[in-house]
Coordinates of C-alpha atoms and ligand atoms in Angstrom, one line a residue:
M1 CA 7.2 -19.5 -20.1
K2 CA 8.6 -16.0 -20.3
K3 CA 9.8 -14.2 -17.3
G4 CA 7.0 -12.8 -15.6
K5 CA 4.4 -13.5 -18.0
K6 CA 1.1 -15.0 -15.9
S7 CA 0.8 -18.8 -14.5
G8 CA -2.4 -18.5 -16.0
G9 CA -5.5 -17.1 -17.2
E10 CA -8.2 -18.2 -17.9
Y11 CA -11.6 -16.8 -16.7
S12 CA -13.2 -18.5 -13.4
G13 CA -15.5 -15.9 -12.6
R14 CA -12.9 -14.1 -10.1
I15 CA -12.3 -10.2 -11.0
I16 CA -8.5 -10.7 -10.9
Q17 CA -6.3 -13.0 -13.0
E18 CA -3.6 -14.9 -11.9
R19 CA -1.1 -13.0 -10.2
R20 CA 2.0 -12.4 -11.8
V21 CA 4.7 -14.6 -11.6
T22 CA 8.0 -12.5 -9.3
R23 CA 10.5 -13.5 -6.9
K24 CA 9.9 -12.8 -3.6
V25 CA 11.7 -9.9 -1.4
Y26 CA 11.9 -9.4 2.4
Y27 CA 11.2 -6.3 4.0
G28 CA 11.6 -7.4 7.4
K29 CA 9.3 -10.3 8.4
I30 CA 7.4 -8.7 5.5
P31 CA 7.7 -10.8 2.0
V32 CA 6.6 -9.0 -1.2
G33 CA 6.0 -10.8 -4.5
G34 CA 5.9 -14.7 -4.9
D35 CA 2.6 -15.8 -3.4
A36 CA 2.6 -12.7 -0.6
P37 CA 0.1 -10.9 -0.1
I38 CA 0.0 -7.6 -1.7
S39 CA 1.0 -5.3 1.0
I40 CA -0.2 -1.8 2.1
Q41 CA 2.8 1.2 2.5
S42 CA 2.7 4.6 3.2
M43 CA 5.1 7.2 4.0
S44 CA 5.2 9.5 7.0
T45 CA 4.7 13.0 6.2
H46 CA 8.0 14.2 8.6
A47 CA 11.2 13.8 7.7
A48 CA 13.1 10.9 10.3
C49 CA 14.9 13.8 12.8
E50 CA 11.0 14.2 13.7
K51 CA 11.3 10.9 15.6
D52 CA 8.8 11.3 18.0
A53 CA 6.1 12.9 15.0
V54 CA 7.5 9.7 12.5
L55 CA 6.5 7.2 15.6
K56 CA 3.2 8.7 16.1
E57 CA 2.7 8.4 12.4
F58 CA 3.8 5.0 12.2
D59 CA 1.8 3.8 15.1
E60 CA -1.6 5.1 13.3
L61 CA -0.8 3.7 10.4
A62 CA -0.1 -0.1 11.9
S63 CA -3.5 0.6 13.8
A64 CA -5.2 1.1 10.0
G65 CA -3.5 -1.7 9.0
C66 CA -0.8 -0.4 7.0
D67 CA 2.2 -3.3 6.4
I68 CA 5.0 -1.4 5.8
V69 CA 6.6 2.6 6.1
R70 CA 8.7 5.0 4.5
V71 CA 10.2 8.0 5.5
A72 CA 12.6 10.7 4.3
V73 CA 16.1 10.7 5.1
K74 CA 17.7 13.9 3.8
D75 CA 20.6 15.0 5.9
Q76 CA 22.9 13.9 8.7
N77 CA 20.2 14.8 11.3
D78 CA 18.0 12.4 9.9
I79 CA 20.8 9.6 10.2
D80 CA 21.0 9.7 13.8
I81 CA 17.5 8.9 14.5
L82 CA 17.1 6.5 11.9
G83 CA 18.5 3.7 14.2
D84 CA 16.2 4.6 17.0
I85 CA 12.7 4.7 14.2
C86 CA 13.7 1.2 13.0
E87 CA 14.0 -0.2 16.5
Q88 CA 10.6 1.3 17.9
S89 CA 8.9 0.9 14.7
S90 CA 6.4 -2.1 14.4
M91 CA 6.5 -2.3 10.9
P92 CA 9.3 -2.5 8.4
V93 CA 10.9 1.0 7.4
I94 CA 12.3 1.9 4.1
A95 CA 14.8 4.8 4.0
D96 CA 13.9 7.2 1.2
I97 CA 16.6 8.7 -0.4
H98 CA 17.4 11.3 -3.4
F99 CA 20.3 12.5 -4.6
D100 CA 23.5 11.3 -1.8
F101 CA 24.0 8.3 -2.2
R102 CA 26.0 8.4 1.2
L103 CA 23.0 8.2 3.0
A104 CA 21.6 5.4 1.2
V105 CA 24.8 3.9 2.9
K106 CA 24.2 4.9 6.2
S107 CA 20.9 4.1 6.4
A108 CA 21.8 0.8 5.2
R109 CA 23.8 0.6 8.6
E110 CA 21.1 1.7 10.5
G111 CA 19.0 -0.9 10.4
V112 CA 16.6 0.0 8.0
A113 CA 14.6 -2.8 6.5
G114 CA 14.4 -1.4 2.4
L115 CA 16.2 1.5 0.5
R116 CA 14.5 3.1 -1.8
I117 CA 16.2 5.2 -4.3
N118 CA 16.0 6.1 -7.9
P119 CA 19.4 5.8 -9.9
G120 CA 18.2 8.8 -12.2
N121 CA 19.4 11.4 -9.1
I122 CA 22.2 9.1 -7.2
G123 CA 25.4 10.2 -9.4
G124 CA 26.2 7.2 -11.6
K125 CA 26.8 3.4 -11.4
E126 CA 29.8 3.5 -9.2
K127 CA 27.5 5.2 -6.7
V128 CA 24.5 2.9 -6.8
R129 CA 27.2 -0.1 -6.6
E130 CA 28.4 1.5 -3.3
V131 CA 24.9 1.4 -2.1
A132 CA 24.2 -1.7 -3.6
A133 CA 27.2 -3.2 -1.8
A134 CA 26.0 -1.6 1.9
A135 CA 22.3 -2.9 1.0
D136 CA 23.7 -6.3 0.2
D137 CA 25.9 -6.8 3.3
M138 CA 23.0 -5.8 5.7
G139 CA 20.6 -8.2 3.7
I140 CA 18.1 -5.4 2.7
P141 CA 15.8 -5.6 -0.8
I142 CA 16.4 -1.8 -2.8
R143 CA 12.9 -0.1 -4.4
I144 CA 14.3 1.4 -7.6
G145 CA 11.5 3.9 -7.6
V146 CA 11.0 5.7 -11.1
N147 CA 9.0 8.7 -11.4
S148 CA 7.8 10.9 -13.4
G149 CA 8.6 13.9 -12.0
S150 CA 12.2 12.9 -11.7
L151 CA 13.6 11.4 -14.8
E152 CA 16.7 11.1 -16.4
K153 CA 17.7 14.0 -18.9
K154 CA 18.2 12.0 -22.1
L155 CA 14.7 10.7 -21.7
I156 CA 13.1 13.6 -21.6
S157 CA 12.6 13.8 -25.5
L158 CA 10.7 10.6 -25.2
Y159 CA 8.9 11.3 -22.7
R160 CA 7.2 14.4 -24.5
N161 CA 6.0 11.8 -27.1
D162 CA 5.4 8.2 -25.9
P163 CA 5.7 8.8 -21.5
A164 CA 4.9 5.2 -20.9
R165 CA 7.7 4.2 -22.5
A166 CA 10.6 6.8 -21.2
L167 CA 9.3 5.6 -17.8
F168 CA 9.8 1.9 -19.0
E169 CA 13.1 2.7 -20.8
S170 CA 13.9 4.6 -17.1
A171 CA 13.5 1.7 -15.3
V172 CA 15.2 -0.8 -17.9
G173 CA 18.1 1.0 -17.6
S174 CA 18.1 0.6 -13.5
L175 CA 17.8 -2.4 -13.6
E176 CA 20.2 -3.2 -16.5
I177 CA 22.8 -1.2 -13.9
M178 CA 21.8 -3.4 -10.9
E179 CA 22.2 -6.5 -12.8
S180 CA 25.5 -6.0 -14.2
I181 CA 26.5 -4.8 -10.7
G182 CA 25.1 -8.5 -9.3
F183 CA 22.5 -6.6 -7.0
T184 CA 19.1 -8.6 -7.7
N185 CA 17.5 -7.9 -4.5
L186 CA 15.0 -5.3 -5.9
V187 CA 11.3 -4.3 -5.9
F188 CA 10.6 -2.0 -9.1
S189 CA 8.2 0.9 -8.9
I190 CA 7.5 2.9 -12.1
K191 CA 4.8 5.7 -11.2
S192 CA 3.1 8.7 -13.3
S193 CA 0.4 11.0 -12.1
D194 CA -1.5 10.5 -15.2
P195 CA -3.4 6.9 -13.9
M196 CA -3.2 5.8 -17.7
I197 CA 0.2 6.5 -18.3
N198 CA 0.8 4.4 -14.8
V199 CA -0.6 1.7 -16.6
E200 CA 0.5 1.2 -19.8
T201 CA 4.3 2.0 -18.6
N202 CA 3.6 -1.1 -15.9
R203 CA 2.7 -3.4 -18.3
L204 CA 5.5 -2.9 -20.2
F205 CA 7.5 -3.2 -17.0
A206 CA 5.4 -6.6 -16.0
A207 CA 5.6 -8.7 -19.4
D208 CA 9.4 -8.3 -19.7
N209 CA 10.8 -9.7 -16.0
D210 CA 9.9 -11.3 -12.9
Y211 CA 11.2 -8.5 -10.2
P212 CA 8.2 -7.4 -7.9
I213 CA 6.7 -4.4 -8.4
H214 CA 5.3 -1.7 -6.1
I215 CA 2.2 0.0 -7.7
G216 CA 0.7 3.7 -7.1
V217 CA -0.5 6.7 -8.7
T218 CA 2.1 9.5 -7.9
E219 CA 1.4 12.8 -6.6
A220 CA -2.2 11.7 -7.4
G221 CA -4.1 14.4 -5.2
P222 CA -6.1 15.1 -2.5
V223 CA -7.8 12.9 -0.7
L224 CA -11.2 12.0 -2.5
S225 CA -9.9 12.8 -6.4
G226 CA -6.4 11.2 -5.7
A227 CA -8.4 7.9 -4.6
A228 CA -10.9 7.9 -7.2
R229 CA -7.8 8.2 -9.9
S230 CA -5.8 5.8 -8.2
A231 CA -8.2 3.5 -7.9
F232 CA -9.0 3.6 -11.7
S233 CA -5.1 2.8 -11.9
L234 CA -4.3 0.2 -9.7
T235 CA -7.9 -1.3 -10.6
L236 CA -6.9 -2.2 -14.2
L237 CA -3.3 -3.0 -12.9
L238 CA -4.4 -5.2 -10.4
V239 CA -7.1 -7.1 -12.3
E240 CA -4.4 -7.7 -15.0
G241 CA -2.2 -10.0 -11.9
I242 CA 0.3 -6.8 -12.1
G243 CA 1.5 -5.3 -8.2
D244 CA 3.1 -7.1 -5.4
T245 CA 2.8 -4.2 -2.8
M246 CA 1.3 -1.0 -3.3
R247 CA 0.7 3.0 -2.0
V248 CA -2.1 5.3 -2.6
S249 CA -0.2 8.4 -2.4
L250 CA -2.8 10.8 -1.8
S251 CA -2.2 14.5 0.1
G252 CA -2.8 15.2 3.9
D253 CA -3.4 12.1 6.3
P254 CA -1.5 9.3 5.5
V255 CA -4.3 7.0 7.5
N256 CA -6.3 7.8 4.5
E257 CA -3.9 6.0 1.9
I258 CA -4.3 2.6 4.1
I259 CA -8.0 3.0 4.0
V260 CA -8.3 3.3 0.4
A261 CA -5.7 1.0 -0.1
S262 CA -7.7 -1.7 1.7
A263 CA -11.0 -1.1 0.4
L264 CA -9.3 -1.6 -2.9
L265 CA -7.8 -4.5 -2.2
S266 CA -10.5 -6.5 -0.2
S267 CA -13.0 -4.9 -3.0
L268 CA -11.1 -7.1 -5.5
G269 CA -10.4 -10.3 -3.7
A270 CA -6.8 -9.5 -3.7
R271 CA -6.8 -9.6 0.3
N272 CA -9.2 -11.5 2.2
D273 CA -8.4 -10.7 5.3
I274 CA -9.1 -7.1 5.2
P275 CA -12.4 -6.6 7.2
K276 CA -14.7 -4.8 4.7
I277 CA -17.0 -1.9 6.2
I278 CA -20.0 -1.2 4.6
S279 CA -22.4 1.8 5.2
C280 CA -25.4 3.5 4.0
P281 CA -25.4 7.3 2.8
T282 CA -27.9 8.3 5.4
C283 CA -30.7 10.1 4.5
G284 CA -33.8 12.2 6.3
R285 CA -35.3 8.3 7.9
S286 CA -31.8 7.4 9.5
H287 CA -31.8 6.8 13.4
L288 CA -27.6 6.3 13.8
D289 CA -25.3 9.0 13.2
V290 CA -24.2 6.3 10.7
L291 CA -20.6 8.5 9.8
E292 CA -19.4 8.8 13.1
I293 CA -20.0 4.8 13.3
A294 CA -18.8 3.8 10.3
G295 CA -15.7 6.1 10.2
A296 CA -14.4 5.4 13.7
L297 CA -14.8 1.1 12.7
E298 CA -12.6 2.3 9.9
R299 CA -10.0 3.6 11.9
E300 CA -10.4 0.4 14.4
I301 CA -10.6 -2.4 13.0
L302 CA -8.7 -2.5 9.2
S303 CA -5.8 -3.9 11.0
R304 CA -7.8 -6.4 12.8
R305 CA -7.2 -10.2 10.5
G306 CA -9.6 -12.6 9.5
G307 CA -11.6 -11.5 7.0
I308 CA -15.2 -9.7 8.6
K309 CA -18.1 -7.9 6.8
V310 CA -19.6 -5.3 8.9
A311 CA -22.5 -3.3 7.8
V312 CA -23.3 0.3 9.4
M313 CA -27.2 0.7 8.2
G314 CA -29.3 3.7 9.6
C315 CA -32.3 2.5 9.9
E316 CA -35.3 -0.1 9.1
V317 CA -35.5 0.4 5.3
N318 CA -32.2 -1.5 3.7
G319 CA -30.6 -2.1 7.3
P320 CA -31.8 -5.2 8.5
G321 CA -31.2 -6.9 4.7
E322 CA -27.8 -5.7 4.4
A323 CA -27.2 -5.9 8.2
R324 CA -28.5 -9.3 7.5
E325 CA -25.6 -10.1 4.6
A326 CA -23.0 -9.0 7.5
D327 CA -21.4 -11.2 9.3
I328 CA -22.2 -8.3 11.9
G329 CA -24.1 -5.2 11.5
I330 CA -26.5 -3.0 13.1
A331 CA -29.6 -1.4 11.5
G332 CA -30.9 1.7 13.7
T333 CA -34.7 1.8 14.6
P334 CA -36.4 4.2 16.3
G335 CA -35.8 3.2 19.8
G336 CA -32.1 2.8 19.0
A337 CA -30.5 0.0 17.0
V338 CA -30.7 -3.5 16.1
L339 CA -27.7 -5.7 15.9
F340 CA -27.2 -8.5 13.6
T341 CA -24.2 -11.3 13.7
N342 CA -24.3 -14.2 11.3
G343 CA -27.7 -13.8 9.7
K344 CA -29.8 -13.2 12.8
K345 CA -31.0 -10.4 15.2
Y346 CA -28.7 -10.9 18.2
K347 CA -30.0 -7.8 20.3
V348 CA -31.1 -4.6 20.9
L349 CA -28.7 -1.9 21.4
K350 CA -28.9 1.2 23.1
G351 CA -26.5 3.7 24.1
S352 CA -22.7 3.3 23.3
Y353 CA -23.2 1.0 20.2
L354 CA -19.1 1.2 19.0
K355 CA -17.8 -0.2 22.0
T356 CA -20.4 -3.3 21.7
L357 CA -20.0 -3.5 17.4
L358 CA -16.1 -3.7 18.4
G359 CA -16.6 -6.2 21.3
E360 CA -19.0 -8.5 19.1
I361 CA -16.1 -8.0 16.3
D362 CA -13.3 -9.0 18.1
K363 CA -15.8 -12.2 19.5
M364 CA -16.3 -13.1 16.3
L365 CA -12.8 -12.8 14.7
A366 CA -10.7 -14.6 18.3
A367 CA -13.9 -17.7 17.2
R368 CA -12.4 -17.4 13.8
N369 CA -8.6 -17.2 14.0
S370 CA -9.0 -20.0 17.0
Ligands
SF4_401 S1 -30.8 2.8 5.0 FE1 -32.3 4.0 5.8 S2 -31.3 5.8 6.5 FE2 -29.3 4.3 4.9 S3 -30.1 5.3 3.3 FE3 -31.3 3.7 3.5 S4 -33.0 4.5 3.7 FE4 -32.0 6.0 4.3

C-alpha cells in the first residue's frame, strides 16, 4: 500500500471514510496522528511576554475543550517568560516562530512541547538543521507550517497558475530538507485562505506521504463567515480521512475556535467524546432564554468527556420531542421548564435552569465514566 493511502474505505454508512494511515507524534502527552483522536488546537492572541493574559486565555481554551495551544515567540522578551508559561499551562504549548531560527532553538530549551516553523522564512537548510537538532535533543516535534501568505519567492509564479500545487511543492521541499537532515518527528500544515485550494493542496500532500497533517483554513475570517468557510473546507478533508489535528482560525475570542471545531468533529462522528448541544432558534412561543442557557452550556461543558447530547428548547411545540431524543434536555413551559433525562420526563424546573442542568450533566457523565 502506498504511504499515506487509506487503510480501507468501503462505504459503511459512516460520513467519515477510513482515516489516512499516519505516523504518530506527541505534544507532551497528547498524541497526534496514528490512531489518536483528532485533536483541537488554538493560539493565544497575545505574545508570550504577556504571560498573565496568555495563561488566562489558555485556561479559557482548556475549559472549552482545547487540546493543544500555540503562542507567538517574537523576541528575547518572549523567550524569558516561555518556561513559566509551559510550566503553568494545563495543555502542551507550541512555540510559533518566524524569521529567527535562534528563537526556535531557545524555545525548545525552554520546555515547549513542539515548535512551529516555516522553513521558507527561517533562513536556509543550515538554520533548519540547528532547529531540528534542538528539537531532537528535547524530543519534541516540529510542525512545518506552509501558508499561502508566506510562500517562498521561487514558487510565487507557480502559485499564480496553480496555487494548490505551489503550496504542495513548498511542503514537499520542506519535507525533503527535514528528511535529508534526518529529522522526521514532524507534523505538516498547508493552509490557504481559499477553502477549495486548501482542500486540493492537502489532498495532494496526503496522497504523497504518511506524516500527520494539521488542517485549517488560514485567515478564515470573522467568527460567523470564518466558521462557515472553515467548516466547508475541513469537512471535505475530514470525510476523506485527512486531518490528524486541526485549528479553526477565527478573528476574535479564540474560545470560538474550540466551539466550532468541537461542533464540527462531533457532527461528523470524528470525536464521540465531545458533548453535543442542540438548541432551538426560539420564536414568539419561547418560555426560556434559550440563547443564554445554551451559550453558557457551550462554554461550560465542551471540555467534559464522555459524549452526551443536551437539548435546550424554548417551548412545548418541538421541545419535549427533542429533549426526549437527547440524553438530557429541557423544554420551556408556561410555568417554567421540564427536564428530561434518558428520554423520560424527570422533573419540573423553576428558577436556576443552568445550575440544575449542569448538575444533571455531571451526574450522568460520572455514571458513564465510572
Ligand atoms: S421549540 Fe418552540 S420556541 Fe423553539 S423555535 Fe420551536 S416553536 Fe419556537
